[in-house]
Short mmCIF file of C-alpha atoms in Angstrom, two decimals:
data_model
loop_
_atom_site.label_atom_id
_atom_site.label_comp_id
_atom_site.label_asym_id
_atom_site.label_seq_id
_atom_site.Cartn_x
_atom_site.Cartn_y
_atom_site.Cartn_z
CA MET A 1 69.20 83.17 107.53
CA ARG A 2 68.22 86.59 106.24
CA CYS A 3 71.29 86.64 104.04
CA LEU A 4 70.46 83.23 102.60
CA PHE A 5 66.87 84.29 102.05
CA GLY A 6 68.03 87.41 100.23
CA ILE A 7 70.34 85.39 98.01
CA ALA A 8 67.51 82.96 97.25
CA VAL A 9 65.20 85.84 96.26
CA ILE A 10 67.85 87.33 93.96
CA LEU A 11 68.52 83.98 92.29
CA ALA A 12 64.79 83.41 91.84
CA LEU A 13 64.36 86.83 90.22
CA LEU A 14 67.33 86.34 87.90
CA GLY A 15 66.56 82.78 86.89
CA GLY A 16 62.79 82.69 87.09
CA GLY A 17 62.14 84.87 84.05
CA PRO A 18 64.34 82.96 81.59
CA LEU A 19 62.97 79.66 82.89
CA PHE A 20 59.44 80.98 82.36
CA MET A 21 60.25 81.99 78.77
CA TRP A 22 61.68 78.53 78.12
CA TRP A 23 58.58 76.92 79.64
CA LEU A 24 56.26 78.96 77.40
CA GLY A 25 57.83 77.27 74.38
CA ASP A 26 57.60 80.31 72.09
CA ILE A 27 61.37 80.29 71.60
CA ASP A 28 62.96 77.35 69.79
CA PRO A 29 66.52 76.88 71.08
CA ARG A 30 67.26 74.42 68.26
CA GLY A 31 65.90 76.44 65.34
CA ASP A 32 67.63 76.51 61.94
CA TRP A 33 68.51 80.07 60.94
CA ARG A 34 68.50 79.10 57.25
CA ASN A 35 64.76 78.41 57.36
CA ALA A 36 63.78 81.12 59.85
CA ASP A 37 61.19 83.78 58.97
CA ARG A 38 62.69 87.07 57.76
CA THR A 39 59.58 88.74 56.32
CA SER A 40 58.12 92.15 57.16
CA ALA A 41 55.83 92.49 60.17
CA GLY A 42 54.03 95.50 58.67
CA LEU A 43 55.12 97.85 61.46
CA ALA A 44 57.07 100.40 59.43
CA PRO A 45 55.25 103.34 57.82
CA ASP A 46 54.24 102.76 54.22
CA LEU A 47 56.77 104.37 51.88
CA GLU A 48 54.12 105.35 49.33
CA ARG A 49 51.99 107.06 51.97
CA THR A 50 54.84 108.58 53.99
CA PRO A 51 57.04 111.04 52.08
CA ASP A 52 58.28 112.56 55.35
CA ALA A 53 61.38 111.42 57.21
CA VAL A 54 61.04 108.42 59.55
CA VAL A 55 63.17 106.99 62.36
CA GLN A 56 62.28 103.83 64.28
CA VAL A 57 63.86 101.76 67.04
CA TYR A 58 63.14 98.01 67.00
CA SER A 59 64.02 94.88 68.89
CA ALA A 60 63.20 91.19 68.54
CA ARG A 61 64.09 88.08 70.49
CA ALA A 62 67.60 86.84 69.76
CA PHE A 63 67.95 83.67 67.71
CA GLY A 64 68.03 80.25 69.37
CA TRP A 65 68.54 79.74 73.08
CA ARG A 66 69.76 83.33 73.50
CA GLY A 67 66.19 84.46 72.91
CA ILE A 68 65.24 83.07 76.32
CA PHE A 69 67.37 85.82 77.85
CA ALA A 70 67.78 88.64 75.38
CA VAL A 71 66.67 90.64 72.36
CA HIS A 72 68.53 92.04 69.34
CA ALA A 73 67.95 95.76 68.71
CA TRP A 74 68.38 97.94 65.63
CA VAL A 75 67.54 101.40 64.26
CA VAL A 76 66.03 102.29 60.88
CA THR A 77 66.01 105.64 59.08
CA LYS A 78 64.33 107.09 56.00
CA PRO A 79 65.18 110.66 54.99
CA LYS A 80 62.45 112.87 53.57
CA GLY A 81 61.53 111.76 50.05
CA ALA A 82 63.58 108.55 50.22
CA VAL A 83 62.13 105.42 48.62
CA GLU A 84 63.98 102.93 50.84
CA TYR A 85 64.70 102.38 54.51
CA THR A 86 68.23 102.04 55.86
CA VAL A 87 68.80 99.52 58.66
CA HIS A 88 71.57 100.31 61.15
CA GLN A 89 72.63 97.40 63.33
CA VAL A 90 75.55 95.53 64.86
CA THR A 91 76.13 91.81 64.32
CA GLY A 92 78.87 89.42 65.33
CA TRP A 93 79.55 87.85 61.92
CA GLY A 94 81.54 90.58 60.20
CA ARG A 95 84.02 93.41 60.63
CA PRO A 96 83.29 96.19 61.01
CA THR A 97 80.49 95.03 63.27
CA LEU A 98 78.30 98.01 62.39
CA SER A 99 76.41 97.95 59.11
CA SER A 100 74.07 100.48 57.49
CA ARG A 101 72.24 98.91 54.56
CA THR A 102 68.97 99.48 52.74
CA GLY A 103 66.44 96.76 53.40
CA ILE A 104 63.22 95.70 55.09
CA PRO A 105 63.05 97.75 58.29
CA ASP A 106 60.67 95.58 60.31
CA ARG A 107 61.58 92.05 59.27
CA ALA A 108 61.47 89.21 61.76
CA TRP A 109 64.82 88.48 63.39
CA PHE A 110 65.29 84.87 62.31
CA GLY A 111 61.80 83.82 63.34
CA SER A 112 61.17 86.33 66.12
CA PRO A 113 58.63 89.10 65.41
CA PRO A 114 59.91 92.64 66.00
CA GLU A 115 58.59 95.22 68.44
CA VAL A 116 58.65 99.00 67.90
CA HIS A 117 60.04 101.04 70.78
CA ALA A 118 59.95 104.47 69.15
CA THR A 119 58.78 106.12 65.94
CA LEU A 120 59.65 109.64 64.84
CA CYS A 121 58.14 111.28 61.75
CA GLY A 122 58.53 114.59 59.99
CA ALA A 123 60.73 117.34 61.44
CA PRO A 124 61.73 115.41 64.61
CA ALA A 125 62.86 112.52 62.41
CA GLU A 126 64.85 114.85 60.13
CA GLN A 127 66.66 116.24 63.17
CA ALA A 128 67.33 112.74 64.50
CA ILE A 129 68.66 111.51 61.13
CA GLU A 130 71.17 114.37 61.01
CA GLN A 131 72.39 113.44 64.49
CA ILE A 132 72.46 109.71 63.65
CA GLU A 133 74.50 110.20 60.48
CA GLU A 134 76.94 112.39 62.37
CA ALA A 135 77.30 109.86 65.20
CA LEU A 136 77.60 106.56 63.29
CA PRO A 137 81.28 106.89 62.24
CA HIS A 138 82.22 107.39 65.89
CA TYR A 139 80.75 104.16 67.28
CA PRO A 140 83.69 102.98 69.43
CA TYR A 141 83.35 99.20 69.03
CA GLN A 142 83.35 98.73 65.24
CA ASP A 143 86.04 96.05 65.50
CA ARG A 144 84.74 94.29 68.62
CA TYR A 145 81.74 92.08 69.36
CA ARG A 146 80.89 90.05 72.42
CA ALA A 147 77.40 88.65 72.94
CA TRP A 148 77.72 88.92 76.73
CA PRO A 149 77.97 91.31 78.45
CA GLY A 150 78.85 93.47 75.43
CA PRO A 151 79.64 95.24 73.22
CA ASN A 152 76.85 93.85 71.05
CA SER A 153 73.83 95.03 69.06
CA ASN A 154 72.12 96.44 72.14
CA THR A 155 75.30 98.23 73.18
CA PHE A 156 75.24 100.00 69.81
CA VAL A 157 71.60 101.08 70.00
CA ALA A 158 71.98 102.29 73.60
CA TRP A 159 75.11 104.21 72.59
CA LEU A 160 73.28 105.77 69.63
CA ILE A 161 70.35 106.80 71.83
CA ARG A 162 72.79 108.57 74.16
CA GLU A 163 74.36 110.35 71.19
CA VAL A 164 71.02 111.35 69.64
CA PRO A 165 68.86 113.23 72.15
CA ALA A 166 65.93 113.30 69.71
CA LEU A 167 65.45 109.52 70.11
CA ALA A 168 64.74 109.69 73.88
CA VAL A 169 63.68 106.05 74.27
CA SER A 170 64.46 103.44 76.90
CA LEU A 171 65.40 99.97 75.66
CA PRO A 172 63.70 96.94 77.24
CA PRO A 173 65.41 95.19 80.17
CA THR A 174 65.96 92.18 77.90
CA ALA A 175 68.37 94.23 75.76
CA ILE A 176 71.41 92.64 77.38
CA GLY A 177 74.46 94.71 76.51
CA LYS A 178 72.68 98.06 76.67
CA ASP A 179 74.45 98.78 79.96
CA TYR A 180 77.95 98.01 78.71
CA LEU A 181 79.97 101.23 78.99
CA GLY A 182 83.44 100.02 78.05
CA ASP A 183 86.08 101.79 80.12
CA ARG A 184 83.56 104.18 81.63
CA ILE A 185 81.85 103.58 84.95
CA VAL A 186 79.26 106.38 84.89
CA ALA A 187 77.22 107.59 81.90
CA PRO A 188 73.86 109.14 81.07
CA SER A 189 71.10 106.54 80.95
CA PRO A 190 69.97 105.52 77.44
CA GLY A 191 66.59 107.13 78.08
CA GLY A 192 68.32 110.47 78.56
CA THR A 193 66.65 111.37 81.85
CA GLY A 194 69.03 109.87 84.40
CA PHE A 195 72.36 108.20 84.99
CA GLN A 196 73.76 104.71 85.20
CA VAL A 197 76.82 103.02 86.66
CA SER A 198 78.35 99.85 85.28
CA LEU A 199 81.42 97.74 85.96
CA GLY A 200 82.19 96.17 82.61
CA GLY A 201 78.53 95.39 82.02
CA TYR A 202 78.58 92.76 84.76
CA ILE A 203 77.13 94.74 87.65
CA GLY A 204 75.60 98.19 87.97
CA GLY A 205 72.39 100.15 88.07
CA THR A 206 70.29 102.82 86.37
CA ALA A 207 67.94 105.49 87.66
CA GLY A 208 65.98 107.93 85.52
CA VAL A 209 62.53 109.30 84.79
CA ARG A 210 62.21 107.37 81.54
CA ASP A 211 64.31 104.36 82.55
CA GLY A 212 62.88 103.83 86.02
CA VAL A 213 65.12 102.10 88.54
CA GLU A 214 67.22 99.09 87.48
CA VAL A 215 69.72 96.80 89.15
CA HIS A 216 72.09 94.97 86.77
CA LEU A 217 73.57 91.64 87.80
CA GLY A 218 75.51 89.61 85.27
CA GLY A 219 73.91 91.59 82.46
CA LEU A 220 70.40 90.71 83.64
CA VAL A 221 68.06 93.48 84.78
CA VAL A 222 65.65 93.66 87.71
CA GLY A 223 63.78 96.89 88.32
CA ILE A 224 60.65 98.99 88.37
CA ASP A 225 59.20 101.57 86.00
CA PRO A 226 57.02 103.94 88.04
CA GLY A 227 55.92 105.81 84.93
CA THR A 228 54.06 102.78 83.57
CA LEU A 229 53.51 100.97 86.88
CA GLY A 230 55.75 98.23 85.52
CA ALA A 231 58.11 95.58 86.84
CA LYS A 232 61.30 94.80 84.90
CA LEU A 233 62.18 91.12 84.95
CA PRO A 234 65.06 89.15 83.39
CA GLY A 235 64.02 87.22 80.30
CA VAL A 236 60.42 88.45 80.46
CA GLY A 237 60.88 92.18 79.95
CA THR A 238 58.61 94.84 81.42
CA LEU A 239 55.21 93.86 82.79
CA SER A 240 53.25 97.11 82.85
CA LEU A 241 49.75 98.16 83.87
CA LEU A 242 49.80 101.28 81.67
CA GLY A 243 51.37 99.98 78.46
CA ALA A 244 54.86 100.30 77.03
CA ARG A 245 56.74 103.54 76.64
CA GLY A 246 57.53 104.86 73.19
CA THR A 247 56.33 107.28 70.54
CA ASN A 248 54.21 106.29 67.57
CA ASP A 249 51.63 108.44 65.79
CA PRO A 250 49.82 106.27 63.21
CA ALA A 251 48.02 109.32 61.83
CA GLU A 252 51.32 110.89 60.77
CA CYS A 253 53.14 107.61 60.15
CA PRO A 254 50.69 105.16 58.54
CA PRO A 255 51.87 101.55 58.94
CA ARG A 256 52.23 99.35 55.90
CA ALA A 257 50.68 95.96 55.29
CA ALA A 258 52.70 92.92 56.33
CA GLU A 259 54.31 91.00 53.49
#
């Protein structure tokens, strides 16, 4: 009976969050990508007011029914004095899968508003940009894409965070694919303060100061974040009493108005 009860609890944790997101109705599983919103959310620092270098990490709910479970993540950079942002992301509709193109850094992801997970400005951003530009050509899955359990857009951002210590940010538990390690079983956690184990992205776990404690089952994440008194739930994300982790100094990085 205890075994059956334990299985029931695990299934409830894994399935309850996505079912709750579907019930809320904020995600349209039948949306048309051709008509979806792709405008700026006004979260990126204003180019005219920010001559310094900028690096940001974003995510937004995936398009269609996938958004019930997962987010799509990307990274944007702006070197010192630059007049445009460059968006670095992985998608499944081209080869190589990784693209680095100038564009709107904080645009909605086909109808889903973005969320900022980290912002670096000034000297820290300059250091991070150097590391990012050095790392990008070495992304190991440029010719491969698999929405589940990876490698996908979240796999790329998690990989880049591991390669760029200056980023030091933990992706949300809804970033399915962040725990895909390819042929490796053990690796540093994306947050840079712990370690994780993963068997093909299907099952594993993470423990770290910034990442908290996570259990990965079928790509879904259940865990706790002691640093923010938060619970990590599949589909929902992190429910925290102390607010989300991340770095953002609006005094040094003034946001711009939404378009």
